[in-house]
Amino acid sequence: MLKVFADRGGTFTDIVAVTDNQAIIDRLSEHQERFLIVPLPKQQWVIVYKLLSENPEQYQDAVIQGIRDIMRLSDKEPIPTEVIEVVKMGTTVATNALLERKGDRVVLLITKGFKDALRIGYQNRPDIFARQIVLPTMLYEQVIEVDERYDAQGNELTSVNLEQVRNDLQAIYNIGIRSCAIVFMHSYRYPSHEQQVTLLAQEIGFTQISISHQVSPLMKLVSRGDTTVVDAYLTPILRRYVNQVASHLPGVRLMFMKSDGGLVAAEQFQGKDSILSGPAGGIVGAVQTSQRAGFDAVITFDMGGTSTDVAHFKGEYERQLDSEIAGARMRVPVLAINTIAAGGGSILFFDGSRYRVGPESAGSNPGPACYRRGGSLAVTDANVMLGKIHPQYFPSVFGANGNLPLDKDVVISKFTKLVQDIEIATGNTRTPEQVAAGFIAIAVENMANAIKKISLQRGYDVTKYTLCCFGGAGGQVACLIADTLGMKKIFLHPYAGVLSAYGMGLADVRAIREGGVEKPLTQALISQLVQLMETLETQARSELSNGLNTGTEEEVVRKLNLKYEGTNSTLTVDFILDVALMRQEFEGEHKSRYGFIQVEKALIVESASVEVIQKMDTPEEPFITRTRSLGEPPQSVETVKMFTAEKWHDTPVYRREYLQPEDTINGPAIIIEKISTIVVEPDWKVKLTEHNHLILYRR
């Protein structure tokens, strides 16, 4: 059998497969340069493979092509689905559609008088001195105002004029719109009117109907409405992508990663849950592997080709309820991930007076200059210039036929030209490698600031954490990031270059349900909360009751979102029956986060949530033994020139697969893997453990 875990990123698609099929391994062994094959206990193997996410000349979908390549099938041969046990994947399809505003056409149905409520929003001024406020474009194309109204106590003030709504919806249907978002006042608590209009939309033939009391059953019309519109905008795109993948894999169990870090069956995958699908897999992979390695307090650092994602972990996944991504507000639980537009493909600019890195990315097409597609200079090119990436150790997947190495000559040529431009504009004389190092320093500072935002600015001492570094480009800058933040330890898993894909295989099936409360936290409220928790748990279980994992171990997590009366900042605490203990937990977190507490203020329960977790079978970690004597150091394969700390260093290059447990290497050094490059800076040393984990220590 074959289990496939895939992450379709902005630049590369990463695939990790687990199999017990000897025939597949024998066929792949002839192509060791493209596939990393790792033996596991019980006669199993892990196969690791990377390919470009977009390569229209070669294939239509990267994940399907990856499965074909692993099984050594030609384009004409059908995939033998009977040998594929499960495919678990994360995708950026919905995220890209949101960023590029390429979702489906949507009509918004909203209570009369609130036609512009979502456009007005909360009137935030992120750039307070901007003379011209540029509002994000709305995701909906048309608005229908529905004359209906409940008051906050559930009294019907105005019933729905069904005939009028039918006529309005029919007119919208006739101009080709097939997706609608229904958002009425107070419907999170009194959904009857939304249900009536939903039936009308179904009768007319709308194929996507997102209803706010199901999508986000919480207070706040604007964020509830935005979430519903996002769901209506993206779910049809996802549906088509899921169907496209499923058409190649008939009968195969297909699962997708949600933004909250849980897996869901493909047919239940929705737009509102898909925005952080890929990055969430990385967080799960980083946390699970770090815990297996003995690290419980970690900063996860995922540097890919297009962006860098960072997150904080200390005992449990951190989630946030309110988020804004690509100008769209959402009110659904998502993993607390801070993303910045800085990755290996981030384009390098000189604007006449200063260096700039990103936010524009070269992506995978055309990609950085060294990708042989005529791209601009990018962060990857800077590392080629500095001798931290060497073409002979990078996959030869470039050029018209996809078989050429990186082009170092064009990198040197473009940096030499850039040096001349800088000298003409500023009079400063720099060497190409100094300019490249300057760009890397800026990229590192940007990424370190992203980590400060989720750690130092929230009261956590980052120097006591381990930096769990992954992503295709993460190992190239790990030491520089740690130095900037004062961190002393870095953890690199053997699958660090594809940890987002590996995380799909380590994730559990999760279902979260929330309910609005908005009442003071008192002992008298506890019985009502217990009742609400039971209802939410039943709803969550109904999502999981499709027989996917009957008989597996289960866990139920109950949480409350609390805030001080008269404020808007909520903090999440565990739900227990003792009000005093919940208040104590809230105040401890509030003191850590904001530096003060307000003893005299009442606590308000904004909402409650229940998460039902079904444990999945996960791949075991490989275990390796030492065959060399302890006194015998590892042998480098060659010595190269690397520019770091303002000078060129003679730097030994080691292959990861030749290292053995207890091997220690002092920097500067480069460790080459089939899926990434690890740069050990001069003041660092690296040690390999018996689980094939690389741990870097500040000397």
GROMACS .gro file of N, CA and C in nm, residues 555-662:
model
  324
  555GLU      N    1  -1.010   1.258   2.166
  555GLU     CA    2  -0.987   1.358   2.271
  555GLU      C    3  -1.084   1.472   2.247
  556VAL      N    4  -1.139   1.528   2.354
  556VAL     CA    5  -1.231   1.641   2.342
  556VAL      C    6  -1.173   1.759   2.421
  557VAL      N    7  -1.159   1.873   2.355
  557VAL     CA    8  -1.101   1.993   2.418
  557VAL      C    9  -1.208   2.101   2.423
  558ARG      N   10  -1.234   2.154   2.544
  558ARG     CA   11  -1.336   2.258   2.562
  558ARG      C   12  -1.269   2.388   2.605
  559LYS      N   13  -1.302   2.498   2.537
  559LYS     CA   14  -1.239   2.627   2.564
  559LYS      C   15  -1.344   2.738   2.575
  560LEU      N   16  -1.308   2.843   2.649
  560LEU     CA   17  -1.389   2.965   2.653
  560LEU      C   18  -1.305   3.083   2.606
  561ASN      N   19  -1.366   3.174   2.531
  561ASN     CA   20  -1.301   3.300   2.496
  561ASN      C   21  -1.353   3.408   2.592
  562LEU      N   22  -1.264   3.458   2.677
  562LEU     CA   23  -1.303   3.555   2.781
  562LEU      C   24  -1.244   3.693   2.752
  563LYS      N   25  -1.314   3.796   2.803
  563LYS     CA   26  -1.263   3.933   2.792
  563LYS      C   27  -1.315   4.013   2.911
  564TYR      N   28  -1.245   4.120   2.944
  564TYR     CA   29  -1.296   4.210   3.048
  564TYR      C   30  -1.418   4.285   2.993
  565GLU      N   31  -1.513   4.310   3.080
  565GLU     CA   32  -1.633   4.386   3.042
  565GLU      C   33  -1.592   4.522   2.986
  566GLY      N   34  -1.651   4.559   2.874
  566GLY     CA   35  -1.621   4.688   2.813
  566GLY      C   36  -1.499   4.688   2.724
  567THR      N   37  -1.434   4.571   2.706
  567THR     CA   38  -1.316   4.563   2.618
  567THR      C   39  -1.348   4.468   2.502
  568ASN      N   40  -1.255   4.459   2.409
  568ASN     CA   41  -1.279   4.379   2.289
  568ASN      C   42  -1.171   4.273   2.267
  569SER      N   43  -1.072   4.263   2.358
  569SER     CA   44  -0.961   4.170   2.340
  569SER      C   45  -0.988   4.042   2.418
  570THR      N   46  -1.008   3.932   2.346
  570THR     CA   47  -1.038   3.805   2.412
  570THR      C   48  -0.912   3.723   2.431
  571LEU      N   49  -0.912   3.642   2.537
  571LEU     CA   50  -0.808   3.543   2.561
  571LEU      C   51  -0.877   3.409   2.584
  572THR      N   52  -0.812   3.302   2.542
  572THR     CA   53  -0.873   3.169   2.550
  572THR      C   54  -0.825   3.094   2.673
  573VAL      N   55  -0.919   3.034   2.747
  573VAL     CA   56  -0.883   2.953   2.865
  573VAL      C   57  -0.954   2.818   2.854
  574ASP      N   58  -0.901   2.719   2.927
  574ASP     CA   59  -0.967   2.588   2.933
  574ASP      C   60  -1.097   2.599   3.012
  575PHE      N   61  -1.200   2.532   2.964
  575PHE     CA   62  -1.328   2.534   3.036
  575PHE      C   63  -1.326   2.430   3.149
  576ILE      N   64  -1.344   2.480   3.272
  576ILE     CA   65  -1.359   2.391   3.389
  576ILE      C   66  -1.479   2.443   3.469
  577LEU      N   67  -1.522   2.366   3.567
  577LEU     CA   68  -1.643   2.403   3.640
  577LEU      C   69  -1.619   2.510   3.745
  578ASP      N   70  -1.491   2.538   3.777
  578ASP     CA   71  -1.457   2.635   3.882
  578ASP      C   72  -1.429   2.773   3.820
  579VAL      N   73  -1.519   2.869   3.845
  579VAL     CA   74  -1.506   3.004   3.788
  579VAL      C   75  -1.378   3.072   3.836
  580ALA      N   76  -1.344   3.056   3.965
  580ALA     CA   77  -1.226   3.122   4.022
  580ALA      C   78  -1.098   3.078   3.951
  581LEU      N   79  -1.088   2.949   3.919
  581LEU     CA   80  -0.968   2.898   3.852
  581LEU      C   81  -0.959   2.948   3.708
  582MET      N   82  -1.075   2.961   3.642
  582MET     CA   83  -1.074   3.015   3.505
  582MET      C   84  -1.033   3.162   3.505
  583ARG      N   85  -1.081   3.236   3.606
  583ARG     CA   86  -1.042   3.377   3.616
  583ARG      C   87  -0.891   3.388   3.641
  584GLN      N   88  -0.840   3.298   3.725
  584GLN     CA   89  -0.697   3.298   3.757
  584GLN      C   90  -0.614   3.272   3.631
  585GLU      N   91  -0.658   3.175   3.547
  585GLU     CA   92  -0.586   3.146   3.423
  585GLU      C   93  -0.592   3.266   3.328
  586PHE      N   94  -0.709   3.329   3.319
  586PHE     CA   95  -0.725   3.446   3.233
  586PHE      C   96  -0.632   3.559   3.277
  587GLU      N   97  -0.629   3.585   3.409
  587GLU     CA   98  -0.548   3.697   3.459
  587GLU      C   99  -0.399   3.671   3.441
  588GLY      N  100  -0.357   3.545   3.457
  588GLY     CA  101  -0.217   3.512   3.434
  588GLY      C  102  -0.176   3.539   3.290
  589GLU      N  103  -0.262   3.499   3.195
  589GLU     CA  104  -0.234   3.522   3.053
  589GLU      C  105  -0.241   3.671   3.020
  590HIS      N  106  -0.338   3.743   3.082
  590HIS     CA  107  -0.353   3.888   3.056
  590HIS      C  108  -0.230   3.964   3.106
  591LYS      N  109  -0.181   3.925   3.224
  591LYS     CA  110  -0.061   3.991   3.281
  591LYS      C  111   0.060   3.969   3.191
  592SER      N  112   0.074   3.844   3.142
  592SER     CA  113   0.187   3.812   3.054
  592SER      C  114   0.177   3.889   2.923
  593ARG      N  115   0.055   3.899   2.868
  593ARG     CA  116   0.036   3.960   2.736
  593ARG      C  117   0.038   4.112   2.741
  594TYR      N  118  -0.033   4.170   2.841
  594TYR     CA  119  -0.052   4.316   2.842
  594TYR      C  120   0.016   4.387   2.958
  595GLY      N  121   0.067   4.313   3.058
  595GLY     CA  122   0.141   4.375   3.167
  595GLY      C  123   0.056   4.423   3.283
  596PHE      N  124  -0.077   4.398   3.283
  596PHE     CA  125  -0.162   4.444   3.393
  596PHE      C  126  -0.286   4.356   3.400
  597ILE      N  127  -0.359   4.365   3.514
  597ILE     CA  128  -0.490   4.301   3.526
  597ILE      C  129  -0.587   4.402   3.587
  598GLN      N  130  -0.718   4.379   3.571
  598GLN     CA  131  -0.821   4.471   3.624
  598GLN      C  132  -0.914   4.390   3.715
  599VAL      N  133  -0.877   4.381   3.843
  599VAL     CA  134  -0.948   4.295   3.938
  599VAL      C  135  -1.094   4.336   3.953
  600GLU      N  136  -1.120   4.466   3.941
  600GLU     CA  137  -1.256   4.515   3.968
  600GLU      C  138  -1.353   4.486   3.852
  601LYS      N  139  -1.304   4.448   3.735
  601LYS     CA  140  -1.391   4.430   3.619
  601LYS      C  141  -1.445   4.288   3.610
  602ALA      N  142  -1.570   4.278   3.566
  602ALA     CA  143  -1.630   4.146   3.544
  602ALA      C  144  -1.573   4.084   3.417
  603LEU      N  145  -1.575   3.950   3.413
  603LEU     CA  146  -1.531   3.879   3.293
  603LEU      C  147  -1.654   3.841   3.210
  604ILE      N  148  -1.643   3.862   3.079
  604ILE     CA  149  -1.751   3.827   2.987
  604ILE      C  150  -1.708   3.704   2.906
  605VAL      N  151  -1.798   3.607   2.896
  605VAL     CA  152  -1.774   3.492   2.807
  605VAL      C  153  -1.822   3.531   2.669
  606GLU      N  154  -1.729   3.558   2.577
  606GLU     CA  155  -1.770   3.597   2.442
  606GLU      C  156  -1.823   3.477   2.365
  607SER      N  157  -1.749   3.365   2.372
  607SER     CA  158  -1.792   3.246   2.298
  607SER      C  159  -1.730   3.122   2.360
  608ALA      N  160  -1.782   3.007   2.321
  608ALA     CA  161  -1.730   2.878   2.368
  608ALA      C  162  -1.697   2.794   2.246
  609SER      N  163  -1.601   2.703   2.263
  609SER     CA  164  -1.568   2.615   2.151
  609SER      C  165  -1.540   2.474   2.203
  610VAL      N  166  -1.573   2.377   2.119
  610VAL     CA  167  -1.543   2.236   2.149
  610VAL      C  168  -1.469   2.179   2.029
  611GLU      N  169  -1.357   2.113   2.056
  611GLU     CA  170  -1.279   2.048   1.950
  611GLU      C  171  -1.277   1.898   1.977
  612VAL      N  172  -1.323   1.820   1.879
  612VAL     CA  173  -1.315   1.673   1.890
  612VAL      C  174  -1.201   1.627   1.800
  613ILE      N  175  -1.107   1.552   1.860
  613ILE     CA  176  -0.986   1.509   1.789
  613ILE      C  177  -0.986   1.357   1.779
  614GLN      N  178  -0.973   1.306   1.658
  614GLN     CA  179  -0.957   1.162   1.637
  614GLN      C  180  -0.812   1.136   1.597
  615LYS      N  181  -0.743   1.055   1.675
  615LYS     CA  182  -0.602   1.027   1.651
  615LYS      C  183  -0.585   0.939   1.527
  616MET      N  184  -0.483   0.970   1.448
  616MET     CA  185  -0.455   0.893   1.327
  616MET      C  186  -0.327   0.810   1.347
  617ASP      N  187  -0.314   0.703   1.269
  617ASP     CA  188  -0.187   0.630   1.263
  617ASP      C  189  -0.085   0.721   1.195
  618THR      N  190   0.032   0.739   1.256
  618THR     CA  191   0.132   0.828   1.198
  618THR      C  192   0.261   0.751   1.171
  619PRO      N  193   0.340   0.795   1.072
  619PRO     CA  194   0.465   0.725   1.041
  619PRO      C  195   0.561   0.729   1.160
  620GLU      N  196   0.637   0.622   1.177
  620GLU     CA  197   0.738   0.618   1.284
  620GLU      C  198   0.862   0.694   1.240
  621GLU      N  199   0.940   0.742   1.339
  621GLU     CA  200   1.065   0.809   1.309
  621GLU      C  201   1.172   0.704   1.278
  622PRO      N  202   1.258   0.730   1.178
  622PRO     CA  203   1.366   0.634   1.152
  622PRO      C  204   1.466   0.631   1.268
  623PHE      N  205   1.535   0.519   1.283
  623PHE     CA  206   1.634   0.502   1.390
  623PHE      C  207   1.763   0.456   1.324
  624ILE      N  208   1.872   0.529   1.345
  624ILE     CA  209   1.998   0.493   1.277
  624ILE      C  210   2.105   0.457   1.380
  625THR      N  211   2.199   0.374   1.339
  625THR     CA  212   2.306   0.330   1.430
  625THR      C  213   2.441   0.372   1.375
  626ARG      N  214   2.538   0.383   1.465
  626ARG     CA  215   2.673   0.425   1.426
  626ARG      C  216   2.755   0.303   1.389
  627THR      N  217   2.824   0.311   1.275
  627THR     CA  218   2.912   0.201   1.233
  627THR      C  219   3.059   0.240   1.240
  628ARG      N  220   3.088   0.372   1.234
  628ARG     CA  221   3.226   0.419   1.251
  628ARG      C  222   3.262   0.423   1.398
  629SER      N  223   3.390   0.420   1.431
  629SER     CA  224   3.433   0.433   1.571
  629SER      C  225   3.408   0.576   1.618
  630LEU      N  226   3.389   0.594   1.750
  630LEU     CA  227   3.356   0.726   1.804
  630LEU      C  228   3.463   0.830   1.775
  631GLY      N  229   3.587   0.786   1.767
  631GLY     CA  230   3.696   0.882   1.746
  631GLY      C  231   3.713   0.923   1.601
  632GLU      N  232   3.640   0.858   1.510
  632GLU     CA  233   3.658   0.885   1.368
  632GLU      C  234   3.559   0.992   1.321
  633PRO      N  235   3.609   1.111   1.279
  633PRO     CA  236   3.518   1.219   1.240
  633PRO      C  237   3.457   1.192   1.103
  634PRO      N  238   3.347   1.261   1.070
  634PRO     CA  239   3.288   1.245   0.937
  634PRO      C  240   3.378   1.305   0.829
  635GLN      N  241   3.370   1.252   0.710
  635GLN     CA  242   3.454   1.300   0.600
  635GLN      C  243   3.373   1.395   0.511
  636SER      N  244   3.432   1.509   0.478
  636SER     CA  245   3.366   1.602   0.385
  636SER      C  246   3.386   1.552   0.242
  637VAL      N  247   3.293   1.591   0.153
  637VAL     CA  248   3.306   1.547   0.014
  637VAL      C  249   3.390   1.645  -0.067
  638GLU      N  250   3.395   1.771  -0.026
  638GLU     CA  251   3.485   1.869  -0.088
  638GLU      C  252   3.487   1.995  -0.003
  639THR      N  253   3.578   2.086  -0.037
  639THR     CA  254   3.585   2.215   0.031
  639THR      C  255   3.553   2.324  -0.070
  640VAL      N  256   3.461   2.414  -0.033
  640VAL     CA  257   3.421   2.522  -0.123
  640VAL      C  258   3.446   2.657  -0.056
  641LYS      N  259   3.434   2.762  -0.134
  641LYS     CA  260   3.445   2.898  -0.080
  641LYS      C  261   3.305   2.949  -0.042
  642MET      N  262   3.292   3.000   0.080
  642MET     CA  263   3.164   3.057   0.124
  642MET      C  264   3.190   3.194   0.187
  643PHE      N  265   3.110   3.293   0.148
  643PHE     CA  266   3.126   3.429   0.200
  643PHE      C  267   3.028   3.449   0.316
  644THR      N  268   3.082   3.469   0.434
  644THR     CA  269   2.999   3.499   0.550
  644THR      C  270   3.082   3.576   0.651
  645ALA      N  271   3.016   3.653   0.737
  645ALA     CA  272   3.086   3.736   0.837
  645ALA      C  273   3.194   3.820   0.771
  646GLU      N  274   3.159   3.880   0.656
  646GLU     CA  275   3.243   3.979   0.587
  646GLU      C  276   3.369   3.923   0.521
  647LYS      N  277   3.383   3.791   0.511
  647LYS     CA  278   3.501   3.739   0.440
  647LYS      C  279   3.472   3.600   0.383
  648TRP      N  280   3.560   3.558   0.292
  648TRP     CA  281   3.550   3.424   0.233
  648TRP      C  282   3.610   3.321   0.327
  649HIS      N  283   3.544   3.207   0.340
  649HIS     CA  284   3.593   3.098   0.425
  649HIS      C  285   3.608   2.971   0.340
  650ASP      N  286   3.713   2.894   0.367
  650ASP     CA  287   3.720   2.759   0.312
  650ASP      C  288   3.623   2.673   0.392
  651THR      N  289   3.523   2.621   0.325
  651THR     CA  290   3.411   2.557   0.396
  651THR      C  291   3.394   2.412   0.350
  652PRO      N  292   3.406   2.316   0.444
  652PRO     CA  293   3.384   2.176   0.405
  652PRO      C  294   3.235   2.149   0.378
  653VAL      N  295   3.209   2.062   0.281
  653VAL     CA  296   3.073   2.022   0.245
  653VAL      C  297   3.053   1.875   0.287
  654TYR      N  298   2.945   1.849   0.362
  654TYR     CA  299   2.914   1.713   0.407
  654TYR      C  300   2.780   1.671   0.349
  655ARG      N  301   2.768   1.543   0.319
  655ARG     CA  302   2.638   1.490   0.278
  655ARG      C  303   2.567   1.435   0.400
  656ARG      N  304   2.441   1.472   0.417
  656ARG     CA  305   2.366   1.432   0.535
  656ARG      C  306   2.361   1.280   0.551
  657GLU      N  307   2.345   1.208   0.438
  657GLU     CA  308   2.330   1.061   0.447
  657GLU      C  309   2.458   0.991   0.492
  658TYR      N  310   2.575   1.062   0.485
  658TYR     CA  311   2.701   1.001   0.529
  658TYR      C  312   2.728   1.025   0.678
  659LEU      N  313   2.649   1.114   0.741
  659LEU     CA  314   2.670   1.143   0.883
  659LEU      C  315   2.611   1.031   0.969
  660GLN      N  316   2.669   1.011   1.088
  660GLN     CA  317   2.624   0.905   1.179
  660GLN      C  318   2.602   0.963   1.318
  661PRO      N  319   2.521   0.893   1.401
  661PRO     CA  320   2.492   0.945   1.536
  661PRO      C  321   2.621   0.978   1.612
  662GLU      N  322   2.616   1.089   1.688
  662GLU     CA  323   2.727   1.142   1.768
  662GLU      C  324   2.828   1.220   1.684
   0.00000   0.00000   0.00000
